[in-house]
XYZ file of C-alpha atoms in Angstrom:
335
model
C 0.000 0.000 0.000
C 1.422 3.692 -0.798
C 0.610 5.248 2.091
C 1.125 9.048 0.846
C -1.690 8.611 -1.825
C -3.672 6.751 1.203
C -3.484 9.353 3.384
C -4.624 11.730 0.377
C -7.263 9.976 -0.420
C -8.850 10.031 3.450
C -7.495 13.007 4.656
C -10.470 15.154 4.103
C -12.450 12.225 6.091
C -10.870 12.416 8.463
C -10.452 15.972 9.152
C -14.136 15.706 8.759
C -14.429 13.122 11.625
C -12.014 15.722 14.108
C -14.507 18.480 13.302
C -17.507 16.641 14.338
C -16.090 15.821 17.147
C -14.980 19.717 18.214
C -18.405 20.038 18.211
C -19.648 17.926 21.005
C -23.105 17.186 21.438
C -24.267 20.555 18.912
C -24.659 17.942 16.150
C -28.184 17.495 14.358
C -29.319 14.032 13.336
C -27.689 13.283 10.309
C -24.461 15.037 11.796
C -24.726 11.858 14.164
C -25.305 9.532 11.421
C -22.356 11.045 9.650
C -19.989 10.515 12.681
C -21.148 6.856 13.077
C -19.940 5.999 9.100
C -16.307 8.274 9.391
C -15.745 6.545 12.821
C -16.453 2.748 11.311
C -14.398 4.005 8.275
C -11.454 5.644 10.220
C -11.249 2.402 12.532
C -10.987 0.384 9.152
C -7.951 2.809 7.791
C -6.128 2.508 11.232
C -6.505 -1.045 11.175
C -5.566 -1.013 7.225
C -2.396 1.065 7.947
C -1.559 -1.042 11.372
C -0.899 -4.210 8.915
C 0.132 -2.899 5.765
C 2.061 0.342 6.110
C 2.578 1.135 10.334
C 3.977 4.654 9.831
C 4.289 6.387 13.537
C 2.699 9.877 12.354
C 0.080 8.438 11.208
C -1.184 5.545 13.184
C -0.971 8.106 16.180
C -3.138 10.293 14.770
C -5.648 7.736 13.611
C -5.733 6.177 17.120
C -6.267 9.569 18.568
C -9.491 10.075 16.106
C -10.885 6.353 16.841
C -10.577 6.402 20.512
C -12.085 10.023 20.278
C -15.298 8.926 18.031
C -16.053 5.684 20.161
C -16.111 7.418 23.215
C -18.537 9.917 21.295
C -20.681 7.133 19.935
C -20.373 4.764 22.991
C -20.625 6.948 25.446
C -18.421 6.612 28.571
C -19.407 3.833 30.936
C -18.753 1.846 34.400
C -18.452 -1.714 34.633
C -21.402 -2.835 36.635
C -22.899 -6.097 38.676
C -24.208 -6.915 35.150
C -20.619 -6.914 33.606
C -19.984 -9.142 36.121
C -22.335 -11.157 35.740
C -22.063 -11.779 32.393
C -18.030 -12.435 32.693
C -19.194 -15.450 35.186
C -22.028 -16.704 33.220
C -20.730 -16.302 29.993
C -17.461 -15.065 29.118
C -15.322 -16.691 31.207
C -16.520 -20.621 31.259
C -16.575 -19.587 27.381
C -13.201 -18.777 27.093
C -12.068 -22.050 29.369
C -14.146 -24.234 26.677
C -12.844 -22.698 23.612
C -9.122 -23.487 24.853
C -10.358 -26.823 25.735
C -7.769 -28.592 23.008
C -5.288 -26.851 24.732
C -5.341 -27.443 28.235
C -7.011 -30.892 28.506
C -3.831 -32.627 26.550
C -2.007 -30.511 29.023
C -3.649 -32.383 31.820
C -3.203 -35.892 30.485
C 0.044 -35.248 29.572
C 0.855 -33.501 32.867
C -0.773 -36.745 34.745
C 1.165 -39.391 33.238
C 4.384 -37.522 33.149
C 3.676 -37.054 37.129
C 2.834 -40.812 37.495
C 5.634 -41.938 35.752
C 8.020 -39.884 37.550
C 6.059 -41.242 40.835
C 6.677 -44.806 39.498
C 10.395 -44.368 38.405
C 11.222 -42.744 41.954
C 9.039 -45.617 44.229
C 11.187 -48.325 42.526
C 14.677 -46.852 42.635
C 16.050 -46.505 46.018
C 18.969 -45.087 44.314
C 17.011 -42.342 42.973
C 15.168 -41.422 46.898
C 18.244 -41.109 48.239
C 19.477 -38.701 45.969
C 16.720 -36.339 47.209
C 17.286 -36.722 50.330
C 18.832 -38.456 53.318
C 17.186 -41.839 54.776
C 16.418 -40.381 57.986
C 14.754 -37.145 55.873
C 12.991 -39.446 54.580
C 11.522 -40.906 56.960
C 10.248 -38.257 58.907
C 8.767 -36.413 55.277
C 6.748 -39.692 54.860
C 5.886 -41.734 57.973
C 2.668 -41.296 60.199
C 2.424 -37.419 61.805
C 5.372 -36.677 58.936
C 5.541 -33.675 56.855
C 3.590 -34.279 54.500
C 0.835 -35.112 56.513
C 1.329 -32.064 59.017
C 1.676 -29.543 55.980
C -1.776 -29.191 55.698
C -2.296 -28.330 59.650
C 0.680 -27.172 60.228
C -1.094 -23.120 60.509
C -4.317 -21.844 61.373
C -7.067 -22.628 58.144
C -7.962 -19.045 57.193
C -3.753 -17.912 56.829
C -2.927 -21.245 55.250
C -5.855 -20.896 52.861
C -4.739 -17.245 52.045
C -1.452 -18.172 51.685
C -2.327 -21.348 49.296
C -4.331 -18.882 47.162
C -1.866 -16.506 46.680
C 0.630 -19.189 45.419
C -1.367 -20.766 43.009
C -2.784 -17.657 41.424
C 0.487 -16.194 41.206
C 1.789 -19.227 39.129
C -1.655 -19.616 37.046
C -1.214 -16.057 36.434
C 2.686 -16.472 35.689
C 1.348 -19.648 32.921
C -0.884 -16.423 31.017
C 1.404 -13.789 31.317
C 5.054 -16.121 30.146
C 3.034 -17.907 27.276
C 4.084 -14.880 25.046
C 7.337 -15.842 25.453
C 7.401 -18.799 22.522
C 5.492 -21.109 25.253
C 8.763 -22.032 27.340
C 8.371 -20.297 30.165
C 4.861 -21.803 30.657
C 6.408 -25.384 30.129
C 8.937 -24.607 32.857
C 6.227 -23.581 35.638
C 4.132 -26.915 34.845
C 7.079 -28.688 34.664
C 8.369 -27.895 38.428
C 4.596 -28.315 39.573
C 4.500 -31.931 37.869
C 8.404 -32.799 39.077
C 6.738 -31.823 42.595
C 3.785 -34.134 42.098
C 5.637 -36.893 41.124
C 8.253 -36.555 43.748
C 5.642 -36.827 46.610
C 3.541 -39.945 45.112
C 7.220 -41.809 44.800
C 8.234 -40.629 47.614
C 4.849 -41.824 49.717
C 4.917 -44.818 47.015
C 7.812 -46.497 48.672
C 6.907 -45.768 52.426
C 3.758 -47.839 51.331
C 1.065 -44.778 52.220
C 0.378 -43.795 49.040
C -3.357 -44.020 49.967
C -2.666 -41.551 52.457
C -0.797 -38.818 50.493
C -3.577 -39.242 47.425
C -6.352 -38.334 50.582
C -4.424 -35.683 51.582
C -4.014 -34.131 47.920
C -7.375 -35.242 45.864
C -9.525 -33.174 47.818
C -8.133 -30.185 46.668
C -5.557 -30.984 43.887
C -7.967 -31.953 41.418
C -9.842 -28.424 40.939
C -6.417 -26.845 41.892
C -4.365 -29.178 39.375
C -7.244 -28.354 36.513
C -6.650 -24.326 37.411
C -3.267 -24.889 36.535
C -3.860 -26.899 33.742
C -5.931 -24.360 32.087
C -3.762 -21.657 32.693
C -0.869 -23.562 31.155
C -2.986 -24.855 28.491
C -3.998 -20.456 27.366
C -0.455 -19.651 28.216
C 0.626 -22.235 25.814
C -2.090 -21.203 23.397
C -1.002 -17.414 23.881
C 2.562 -18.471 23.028
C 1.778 -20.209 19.622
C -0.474 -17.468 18.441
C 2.982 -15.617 18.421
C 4.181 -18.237 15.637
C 0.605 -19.202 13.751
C -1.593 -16.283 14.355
C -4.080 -17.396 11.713
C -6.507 -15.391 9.275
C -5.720 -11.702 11.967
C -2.422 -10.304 12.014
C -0.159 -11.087 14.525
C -0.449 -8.248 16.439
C -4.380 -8.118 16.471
C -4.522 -12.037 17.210
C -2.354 -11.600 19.923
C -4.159 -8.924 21.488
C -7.364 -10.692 21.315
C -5.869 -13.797 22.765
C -4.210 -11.334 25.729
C -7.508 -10.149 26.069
C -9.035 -13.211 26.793
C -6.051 -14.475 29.601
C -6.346 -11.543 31.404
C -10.340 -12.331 31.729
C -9.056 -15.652 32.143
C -6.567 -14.354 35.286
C -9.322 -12.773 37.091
C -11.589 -16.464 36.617
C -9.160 -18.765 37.669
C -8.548 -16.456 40.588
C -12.176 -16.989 42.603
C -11.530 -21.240 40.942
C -8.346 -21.082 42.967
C -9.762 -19.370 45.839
C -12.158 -22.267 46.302
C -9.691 -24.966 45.943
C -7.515 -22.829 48.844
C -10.647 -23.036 51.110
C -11.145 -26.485 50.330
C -7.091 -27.083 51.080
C -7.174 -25.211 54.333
C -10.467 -26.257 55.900
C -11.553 -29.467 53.926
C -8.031 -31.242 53.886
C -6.311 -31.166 57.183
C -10.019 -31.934 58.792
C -11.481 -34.658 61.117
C -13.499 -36.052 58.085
C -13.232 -39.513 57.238
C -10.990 -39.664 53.666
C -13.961 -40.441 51.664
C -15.617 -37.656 52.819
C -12.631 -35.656 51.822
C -12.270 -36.899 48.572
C -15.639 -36.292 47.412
C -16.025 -32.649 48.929
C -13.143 -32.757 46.156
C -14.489 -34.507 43.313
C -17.912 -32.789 43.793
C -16.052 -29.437 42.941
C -14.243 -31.039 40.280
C -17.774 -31.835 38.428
C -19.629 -28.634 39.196
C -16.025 -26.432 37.882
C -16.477 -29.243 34.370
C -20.025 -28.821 33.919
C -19.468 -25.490 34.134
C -17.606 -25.139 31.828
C -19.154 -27.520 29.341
C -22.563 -26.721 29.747
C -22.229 -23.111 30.592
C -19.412 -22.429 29.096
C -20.092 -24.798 25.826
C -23.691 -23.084 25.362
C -21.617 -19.391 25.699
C -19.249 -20.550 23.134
C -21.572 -22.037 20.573
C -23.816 -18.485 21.304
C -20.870 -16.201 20.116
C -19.035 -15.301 23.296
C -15.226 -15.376 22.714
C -14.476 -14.296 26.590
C -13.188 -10.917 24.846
C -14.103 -7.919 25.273
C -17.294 -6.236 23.921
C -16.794 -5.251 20.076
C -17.439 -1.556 21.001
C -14.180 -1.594 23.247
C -12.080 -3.267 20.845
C -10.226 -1.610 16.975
C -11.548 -3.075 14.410
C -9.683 -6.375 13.225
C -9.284 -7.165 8.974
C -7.722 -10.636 8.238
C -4.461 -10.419 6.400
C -3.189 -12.159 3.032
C -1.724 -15.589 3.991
C-alpha cells in the first residue's frame, strides 16, 4: 500500500471526523449519522495502515481520532454487577471451553508424566536417596510426617490465604510467560508436575500412598485443573505468536491477551475455592472419603461449568473478549 496517496485519499475524512467531534453534542441528526460511518471508516484505515504500512505519524493520529469517536458514539461507561455477571455466566466458562484442546492434553500429559516420575522414583532406592537423606525421609513420609502435618501445620484461614496466593500467582505467571514462545509456561508446569511426582514416589515407597492421594485429591484436582488451564492459554497465547491465523499477529495476539487476562481474574475466585477447600476441607477430622468427594464434587460442578455453561456461551458467540465496542476493528491479512 502507498501510504502518501492513502493518506490523500482520506485526509479530508478524516479531518471531517475531528470536526464533528470539536463540536460535542451541537450535532443534528444526520451530523450523528455522519460521525457513526467516518468513525467505522477511520477504525478500518487505522486497522488497514496497522498491517500494511505502520507509519508512527500516522497511526498516532488515527488512534487519537478512533478512541475520540467511540467514546462519542459509545458513550463513557462503568463496569457494573451486570458486567460481572455476564463475565461469570458467559465469558469466562466460554473462554475455558474454547481453549479446551489446549489445556485438557495438558492435563493428560501432565498426569502421566507425574505418574511416571512417581513410578520411576518408588522403585529406585537409588534415585530417593538422591533427594534426600534416609532419615529425611523418613520423617517427610511416615505417620504425623511432613507431609501429613503440611496441611495443619497453621491456622485454616492464613494457610488458605497463603495457598491462594501461590497458586494464582503461578496460574497467572502460565498467562502472562506464554508470550514468550510457550517455554516459560512449560517450565512452571514442569516444576509443579516434578513436585507431584516426587511426593507420590516418595509416599509410594513408604507404602502410604493411599494416604498422600487423601491428603491431595480433595483439593488438587480443581487446583491441578486451574493450573492446567492456565498452562494450556499460556501455551495457546505463546503459539499465536508463531501461527496467528486469518488476523495479524499483532491483532490475534491482542485478542488472545484479552481473553487471559479475563481468564486471570476467573481462575482467581476457581483457585480461591480450591484454597478453602485445602485449608479447611483437607487437614479436617473427616473420614478420607468424605474428603475426597467434597473434592471430586467441585471437580464436576467447575467441568459442567464449563461444558454446559461455558459450551452453550461458546456455541452463542461469546469469545471471553471484550465487547466489540471496546475493541479496533480487526481485517484478516493475506496468507
Amino acid at each position: 500500500m502507498d501510504l502518501d496517496v492513502f493518506v490523500t485519499a482520506h485526509r479530508a475524512e478524516w479531518d471531517r471526523l475531528d470536526q464533528l467531534l470539536r463540536r460535542g453534542g451541537r450535532l443534528t441528526g444526520a451530523e450523528v449519522d455522519e460521525l457513526v460511518a467516518l468513525y467505522q471508516r477511520t477504525a478500518t484505515h487505522l486497522s488497514l495502515v496497522q498491517s500494511s504500512a505502520p507509519d508512527p505519524a500516522v497511526v498516532g493520529r488515527l488512534t487519537q481520532l478512533v478512541a475520540r469517536a467511540r467514546a462519542a458514539v459509545t458513550g463513557t461507561r462503568r463496569a457494573g454487577w451486570r458486567d460481572a455477571a455476564r463475565f461469570l455466566t458467559a465469558g469466562f466458562p466460554a473462554a475455558v471451553y474454547r481453549s479446551r484442546h489446549w489445556w485438557v492434553p495438558t492435563a493428560l500429559l501432565s498426569t502421566l508424566l507425574a505418574a511416571v516420575i512417581g513410578w520411576w522414583i518408588s522403585v529406585h532406592p537409588e534415585v530417593q536417596s538422591s533427594i534426600a537423606a534416609p532419615d529425611v525421609l523418613r520423617q517427610m513420609t511416615e505417620p504425623g510426617g511432613e507431609y501429613e502435618t503440611y496441611y495443619s501445620s497453621h491456622p485454616a484461614a492464613s494457610f488458605a490465604a497463603q495457598v491462594w496466593t501461590n497458586n494464582a500467582q503461578a496460574a497467572a505467571m502460565c498467562l502472562v510467560l506464554g508470550a514468550f514462545l510457550c517455554l516459560p509456561v512449560i517450565w512452571i508446569l514442569f516444576t509443579n508436575v516434578l513436585n507431584l511426582g516426587v511426593g507420590i514416589g516418595l509416599m509410594s515407597s513408604a507404602g502410604r500412598l493411599d494416604t498422600f492421594l487423601g491428603l491431595i485429591l480433595p483439593h488438587g484436582l480443581l487446583e491441578l485443573t486451574a493450573v492446567f488451564v492456565a498452562a494450556g492459554t499460556g501455551l495457546r497465547l505463546g503459539w499465536t505468536l508463531i501461527d496467528p491465523g486469518p488476523l495479524s499477529r499483532r491483532a490475534a495476539l491482542a485478542r488472545q491477551g484479552r481473553a487471559a487476562i479475563g481468564m486471570a481474574i476467573g481462575l482467581a475466585l476457581v483457585l480461591f475455592i480450591s484454597g478453602a477447600i485445602e485449608g479447611f476441607v483437607t487437614p479436617s477430622g473427616l473420614q478420607t472419603w468424605a474428603r475426597i468427594a467434597i473434592g471430586v464434587a467441585a471437580e464436576v460442578a467447575f467441568l459442567v461449568y464449563v461444558y454446559v455453561v461455558g459450551g452453550r456461551a461458546a456455541r452463542a458467540g461469546e469469545a471471553g473478549d471484550v465487547d466489540t465496542t471496546e475493541r479496533t476493528a480487526e481485517l484478516p491479512v493475506a496468507a
